[in-house]
Short mmCIF file of C-alpha atoms in Angstrom, two decimals:
data_model
loop_
_atom_site.label_atom_id
_atom_site.label_comp_id
_atom_site.label_asym_id
_atom_site.label_seq_id
_atom_site.Cartn_x
_atom_site.Cartn_y
_atom_site.Cartn_z
CA MET A 1 19.59 -15.88 -5.09
CA ALA A 2 16.92 -15.06 -2.54
CA LEU A 3 17.18 -12.32 -0.01
CA SER A 4 16.41 -13.00 3.63
CA THR A 5 15.68 -9.98 5.78
CA ALA A 6 13.61 -9.11 8.80
CA CYS A 7 10.52 -6.98 8.38
CA SER A 8 9.92 -3.50 9.65
CA ALA A 9 7.58 -2.23 12.33
CA ALA A 10 4.11 -1.06 11.42
CA ARG A 11 3.77 2.06 9.34
CA ALA A 12 1.29 4.86 9.45
CA PRO A 13 -1.26 4.36 6.68
CA HIS A 14 -1.70 6.52 3.64
CA PRO A 15 -5.26 7.85 3.52
CA GLY A 16 -7.16 7.03 0.37
CA SER A 17 -10.47 8.18 -0.98
CA GLY A 18 -11.67 4.63 -1.39
CA THR A 19 -14.69 3.26 -3.18
CA PRO A 20 -17.58 1.66 -1.28
CA ALA A 21 -17.35 -2.11 -1.71
CA PRO A 22 -20.20 -4.55 -2.06
CA SER A 23 -21.27 -6.33 1.09
CA GLY A 24 -20.37 -9.95 1.76
CA GLY A 25 -17.07 -11.74 2.19
CA ALA A 26 -14.75 -12.99 -0.50
CA THR A 27 -14.87 -16.57 -1.71
CA VAL A 28 -12.42 -18.60 0.35
CA PRO A 29 -10.43 -21.36 -1.40
CA ALA A 30 -10.72 -24.90 -0.07
CA ALA A 31 -8.24 -25.82 2.69
CA VAL A 32 -7.60 -22.15 3.52
CA ARG A 33 -8.71 -21.12 7.00
CA PRO A 34 -9.58 -17.43 7.34
CA PRO A 35 -9.81 -15.90 10.81
CA THR A 36 -13.07 -15.58 12.68
CA ALA A 37 -14.58 -12.14 13.07
CA ASN A 38 -13.93 -10.16 16.25
CA ALA A 39 -11.13 -12.41 17.54
CA ALA A 40 -8.97 -10.57 20.09
CA PHE A 41 -5.79 -9.59 18.25
CA ASP A 42 -2.23 -8.62 19.17
CA TYR A 43 -0.01 -6.88 16.58
CA GLN A 44 3.54 -8.05 17.40
CA LEU A 45 5.65 -6.80 14.50
CA GLY A 46 8.20 -5.07 16.71
CA GLY A 47 9.14 -8.30 18.45
CA ALA A 48 7.36 -11.48 19.54
CA TYR A 49 6.28 -11.91 23.16
CA PRO A 50 3.81 -14.13 25.04
CA PRO A 51 0.32 -13.03 23.97
CA PRO A 52 -1.84 -11.55 26.73
CA ALA A 53 -4.68 -13.61 28.16
CA GLY A 54 -7.71 -13.68 25.91
CA VAL A 55 -5.83 -12.99 22.67
CA ARG A 56 -6.85 -15.38 19.90
CA ALA A 57 -4.83 -14.07 16.94
CA VAL A 58 -1.41 -12.48 16.45
CA SER A 59 0.58 -10.99 13.58
CA ARG A 60 4.32 -11.57 13.72
CA ASP A 61 7.28 -11.01 11.43
CA ARG A 62 8.02 -13.88 9.07
CA THR A 63 11.31 -14.45 10.90
CA ALA A 64 9.48 -15.09 14.20
CA GLU A 65 7.86 -18.29 15.43
CA PRO A 66 4.07 -18.59 15.49
CA ALA A 67 2.28 -18.41 18.85
CA PRO A 68 1.12 -21.91 19.85
CA GLY A 69 -2.62 -22.45 19.81
CA LEU A 70 -3.52 -19.09 18.23
CA TYR A 71 -4.39 -17.88 14.73
CA ASN A 72 -1.03 -16.69 13.38
CA ILE A 73 -0.57 -14.11 10.63
CA CYS A 74 2.85 -13.89 8.97
CA TYR A 75 4.02 -10.36 8.10
CA VAL A 76 5.94 -10.03 4.84
CA ASN A 77 7.23 -6.69 3.52
CA ALA A 78 6.42 -7.64 -0.06
CA PHE A 79 6.34 -4.41 -2.07
CA GLN A 80 9.36 -2.57 -0.60
CA ALA A 81 12.83 -3.51 0.60
CA GLN A 82 14.00 -3.27 4.18
CA PRO A 83 16.42 -0.39 4.78
CA ASP A 84 19.12 -2.75 6.05
CA ALA A 85 18.72 -4.92 2.93
CA THR A 86 19.14 -2.13 0.37
CA GLY A 87 22.75 -3.08 -0.26
CA LEU A 88 21.82 -6.70 -0.89
CA TRP A 89 19.13 -5.71 -3.39
CA LYS A 90 21.55 -3.38 -5.18
CA ASP A 91 24.19 -6.09 -5.35
CA ARG A 92 22.02 -9.11 -6.20
CA HIS A 93 18.89 -7.74 -7.88
CA PRO A 94 19.49 -4.13 -8.97
CA GLU A 95 17.05 -4.54 -11.86
CA LEU A 96 14.20 -5.20 -9.40
CA LEU A 97 14.46 -1.86 -7.61
CA LEU A 98 12.18 0.85 -8.97
CA ARG A 99 14.27 3.69 -10.46
CA ASP A 100 13.61 7.38 -10.95
CA GLY A 101 14.52 9.42 -14.04
CA ASP A 102 18.14 9.63 -12.89
CA GLY A 103 18.41 5.90 -12.36
CA GLU A 104 18.33 6.15 -8.58
CA PRO A 105 16.09 3.91 -6.45
CA VAL A 106 12.70 5.38 -5.58
CA ILE A 107 12.52 5.60 -1.80
CA ASP A 108 9.63 5.62 0.64
CA THR A 109 11.12 8.49 2.64
CA ASP A 110 8.95 7.88 5.72
CA TRP A 111 10.66 4.53 6.28
CA ASP A 112 13.77 4.78 4.07
CA GLU A 113 12.59 1.75 2.10
CA PRO A 114 13.30 1.37 -1.62
CA LEU A 115 10.27 0.41 -3.70
CA LEU A 116 10.38 -2.83 -5.65
CA ASP A 117 9.70 -2.64 -9.37
CA ILE A 118 6.43 -4.49 -10.03
CA SER A 119 5.75 -2.64 -13.31
CA THR A 120 6.02 -5.60 -15.70
CA GLY A 121 5.00 -9.23 -15.68
CA ALA A 122 8.61 -10.33 -16.04
CA LYS A 123 9.71 -8.32 -13.02
CA ARG A 124 6.77 -9.51 -10.96
CA ARG A 125 7.69 -13.11 -11.77
CA ALA A 126 11.32 -12.44 -10.85
CA LEU A 127 10.23 -10.90 -7.56
CA MET A 128 8.11 -13.97 -6.85
CA ASP A 129 11.30 -16.02 -7.03
CA ILE A 130 12.31 -14.08 -3.91
CA VAL A 131 9.03 -13.35 -2.14
CA GLY A 132 7.46 -16.72 -2.95
CA PRO A 133 9.91 -18.68 -0.76
CA TRP A 134 9.20 -16.22 2.07
CA ILE A 135 5.52 -17.15 1.81
CA ASP A 136 6.42 -20.84 1.68
CA GLY A 137 8.48 -20.30 4.83
CA CYS A 138 5.47 -18.84 6.62
CA ALA A 139 3.54 -22.03 5.87
CA GLN A 140 6.43 -24.29 6.86
CA ALA A 141 6.77 -22.44 10.16
CA GLY A 142 3.12 -23.09 10.98
CA PHE A 143 1.44 -19.77 10.28
CA ASP A 144 -2.22 -19.70 9.23
CA ALA A 145 -2.14 -16.61 7.01
CA VAL A 146 0.15 -14.09 5.37
CA GLU A 147 -0.01 -10.28 5.50
CA PRO A 148 1.84 -8.74 2.49
CA ASP A 149 2.63 -5.15 3.46
CA ASN A 150 2.98 -1.98 1.36
CA LEU A 151 0.25 -2.88 -1.12
CA ASP A 152 -0.11 0.89 -1.50
CA SER A 153 3.52 1.50 -2.52
CA TYR A 154 2.32 2.66 -5.95
CA GLU A 155 1.03 5.80 -4.23
CA ARG A 156 4.65 6.65 -3.36
CA SER A 157 6.12 5.80 -6.77
CA GLY A 158 5.77 9.18 -8.44
CA GLY A 159 3.42 7.68 -11.01
CA ARG A 160 5.83 4.92 -12.04
CA LEU A 161 3.59 2.22 -10.57
CA THR A 162 -0.18 1.83 -10.68
CA ALA A 163 -2.90 0.14 -8.65
CA GLY A 164 -3.08 -2.39 -11.49
CA HIS A 165 0.55 -3.33 -11.00
CA ALA A 166 -0.06 -3.79 -7.26
CA ALA A 167 -3.15 -5.92 -7.87
CA ALA A 168 -1.29 -8.14 -10.35
CA PHE A 169 1.59 -8.75 -7.93
CA ALA A 170 -0.79 -9.32 -5.02
CA GLN A 171 -2.64 -11.90 -7.12
CA LEU A 172 0.58 -13.86 -7.66
CA MET A 173 1.24 -13.83 -3.91
CA ALA A 174 -2.33 -14.88 -3.10
CA ARG A 175 -2.05 -17.85 -5.46
CA ARG A 176 1.24 -18.89 -3.86
CA ALA A 177 -0.21 -18.52 -0.36
CA HIS A 178 -3.34 -20.49 -1.21
CA GLN A 179 -1.20 -23.26 -2.66
CA GLN A 180 0.39 -23.44 0.78
CA HIS A 181 -3.06 -23.37 2.46
CA LEU A 182 -2.47 -19.88 3.86
CA ALA A 183 -5.18 -17.23 3.99
CA VAL A 184 -4.17 -13.83 2.60
CA ALA A 185 -4.84 -10.44 4.20
CA GLN A 186 -5.45 -7.22 2.32
CA LYS A 187 -3.29 -4.64 4.08
CA ASN A 188 -4.94 -1.19 3.95
CA THR A 189 -5.72 0.40 0.56
CA THR A 190 -9.46 0.87 0.08
CA ASP A 191 -8.88 1.62 -3.60
CA LEU A 192 -8.30 -2.11 -4.23
CA LEU A 193 -11.33 -3.35 -2.31
CA PRO A 194 -13.41 -3.76 -5.50
CA GLN A 195 -10.73 -6.17 -6.82
CA ARG A 196 -10.40 -8.22 -3.65
CA ARG A 197 -12.05 -11.38 -5.03
CA ARG A 198 -10.06 -11.33 -8.27
CA ILE A 199 -6.83 -10.84 -6.31
CA GLY A 200 -7.71 -13.54 -3.78
CA PHE A 201 -7.78 -11.69 -0.46
CA ASP A 202 -9.58 -13.53 2.37
CA PHE A 203 -9.63 -10.94 5.18
CA ALA A 204 -8.05 -7.59 6.04
CA VAL A 205 -5.46 -6.09 8.37
CA VAL A 206 -6.07 -2.35 8.49
CA GLU A 207 -4.17 0.45 10.17
CA GLU A 208 -6.14 3.45 11.39
CA CYS A 209 -9.38 2.85 9.53
CA ALA A 210 -11.22 4.78 12.26
CA ARG A 211 -8.96 7.79 11.77
CA TYR A 212 -9.54 7.77 8.02
CA HIS A 213 -13.20 6.69 8.12
CA GLU A 214 -12.62 3.46 6.21
CA CYS A 215 -13.83 0.80 8.68
CA THR A 216 -17.29 0.48 7.13
CA GLU A 217 -15.85 -0.33 3.72
CA PHE A 218 -13.53 -3.03 5.03
CA ALA A 219 -16.18 -4.50 7.36
CA GLU A 220 -18.70 -4.83 4.54
CA ALA A 221 -16.16 -6.25 2.11
CA TYR A 222 -14.85 -8.92 4.47
CA ALA A 223 -17.94 -9.77 6.54
CA ASP A 224 -16.27 -8.29 9.66
CA ARG A 225 -13.12 -10.43 9.29
CA VAL A 226 -11.00 -7.32 9.83
CA PHE A 227 -8.14 -6.72 12.26
CA VAL A 228 -7.91 -3.00 13.02
CA ILE A 229 -4.87 -1.30 14.55
CA GLU A 230 -5.20 2.27 15.80
CA TYR A 231 -2.27 4.34 17.07
CA GLU A 232 -4.08 7.31 18.65
CA PRO A 233 -6.18 6.80 21.82
CA LYS A 234 -8.99 9.05 20.59
CA ASP A 235 -9.27 7.07 17.35
CA PHE A 236 -9.22 3.80 19.28
CA THR A 237 -11.98 5.04 21.58
CA ALA A 238 -14.10 6.07 18.62
CA ALA A 239 -13.49 2.72 16.92
CA CYS A 240 -14.47 0.79 20.04
CA ARG A 241 -17.64 2.81 20.34
CA ALA A 242 -18.65 2.13 16.73
CA TRP A 243 -17.15 -1.29 16.06
CA GLY A 244 -16.24 -2.90 19.37
CA LYS A 245 -18.87 -5.63 19.08
CA THR A 246 -18.11 -6.62 15.49
CA LEU A 247 -14.48 -5.95 14.52
CA SER A 248 -11.21 -6.93 16.16
CA LEU A 249 -9.73 -3.66 17.43
CA SER A 250 -6.44 -2.87 19.12
CA LEU A 251 -4.44 0.18 20.18
CA ARG A 252 -0.69 -0.05 19.64
CA ASP A 253 2.29 2.27 19.89
CA ARG A 254 3.55 3.23 16.42
CA ASP A 255 6.80 1.31 16.88
CA VAL A 256 4.81 -1.79 17.97
CA ARG A 257 7.32 -2.40 20.74
CA PRO A 258 7.26 -5.77 22.51
CA ALA A 259 5.78 -6.12 25.98
CA GLY A 260 8.22 -4.93 28.63
CA ALA A 261 9.87 -2.36 26.37
CA GLU A 262 9.59 1.31 27.24
CA GLY A 263 6.70 2.89 25.37
CA HIS A 264 4.85 -0.37 24.75
CA VAL A 265 1.09 0.16 24.35
CA ALA A 266 -1.37 -2.65 23.70
CA LYS A 267 -5.09 -2.39 24.42
CA ARG A 268 -8.15 -4.14 23.04
CA CYS A 269 -11.88 -3.57 23.19
#
């Protein structure tokens, strides 16, 4: 029985040491259309709204409709459960929630999201029975790409999950997305850049790479096909100064509120 839940607003990234990646983009499967570099981008996870003039690409929750005529990225919270869906996971798939030594779900306390248990091949396959149809739904709705979030959840697992587990699950999702002719974004996590081709990532969506000095690594790995979201004006200004002519950069409020809502911030350079 599949779960169907809305996805959360953007999260602050978790800084990682990272490993410099080789230059050049990943090999793109036939019939998959990655985004162009430096396309004006609007990050609309907090609610869909008409894209501003000049915007060429948007990221929206998988429950939203794509924006006509633009490059549309479908956000899927793939490695953690939504807070409002915790009860459903406990009732329907309790064995797929990561547990601590006391048998309680391991929680990402910043967002009150339980981590999904991707520690074995059997559990990853069981999770794909749930997440896979979400990816299929992105394709059926008319999206061009999928953005699986919380790739770095292993960093919040207390050692119960590893980068290898995350890479293995991401590879299953990339295969499913490519079967549906969707491109796949690597979301944050410089530590997995060296594995990007094996996993199947085609481009990147990165939060605060200027703040954490990671933009160079992502730009080199993906031949500038990188959508960058900064949340602090000073970091956005620095990013525009360094990368404004090559990467797609935007400044958003941390709750990624829709246009017209109090506190909405959306700028591009």
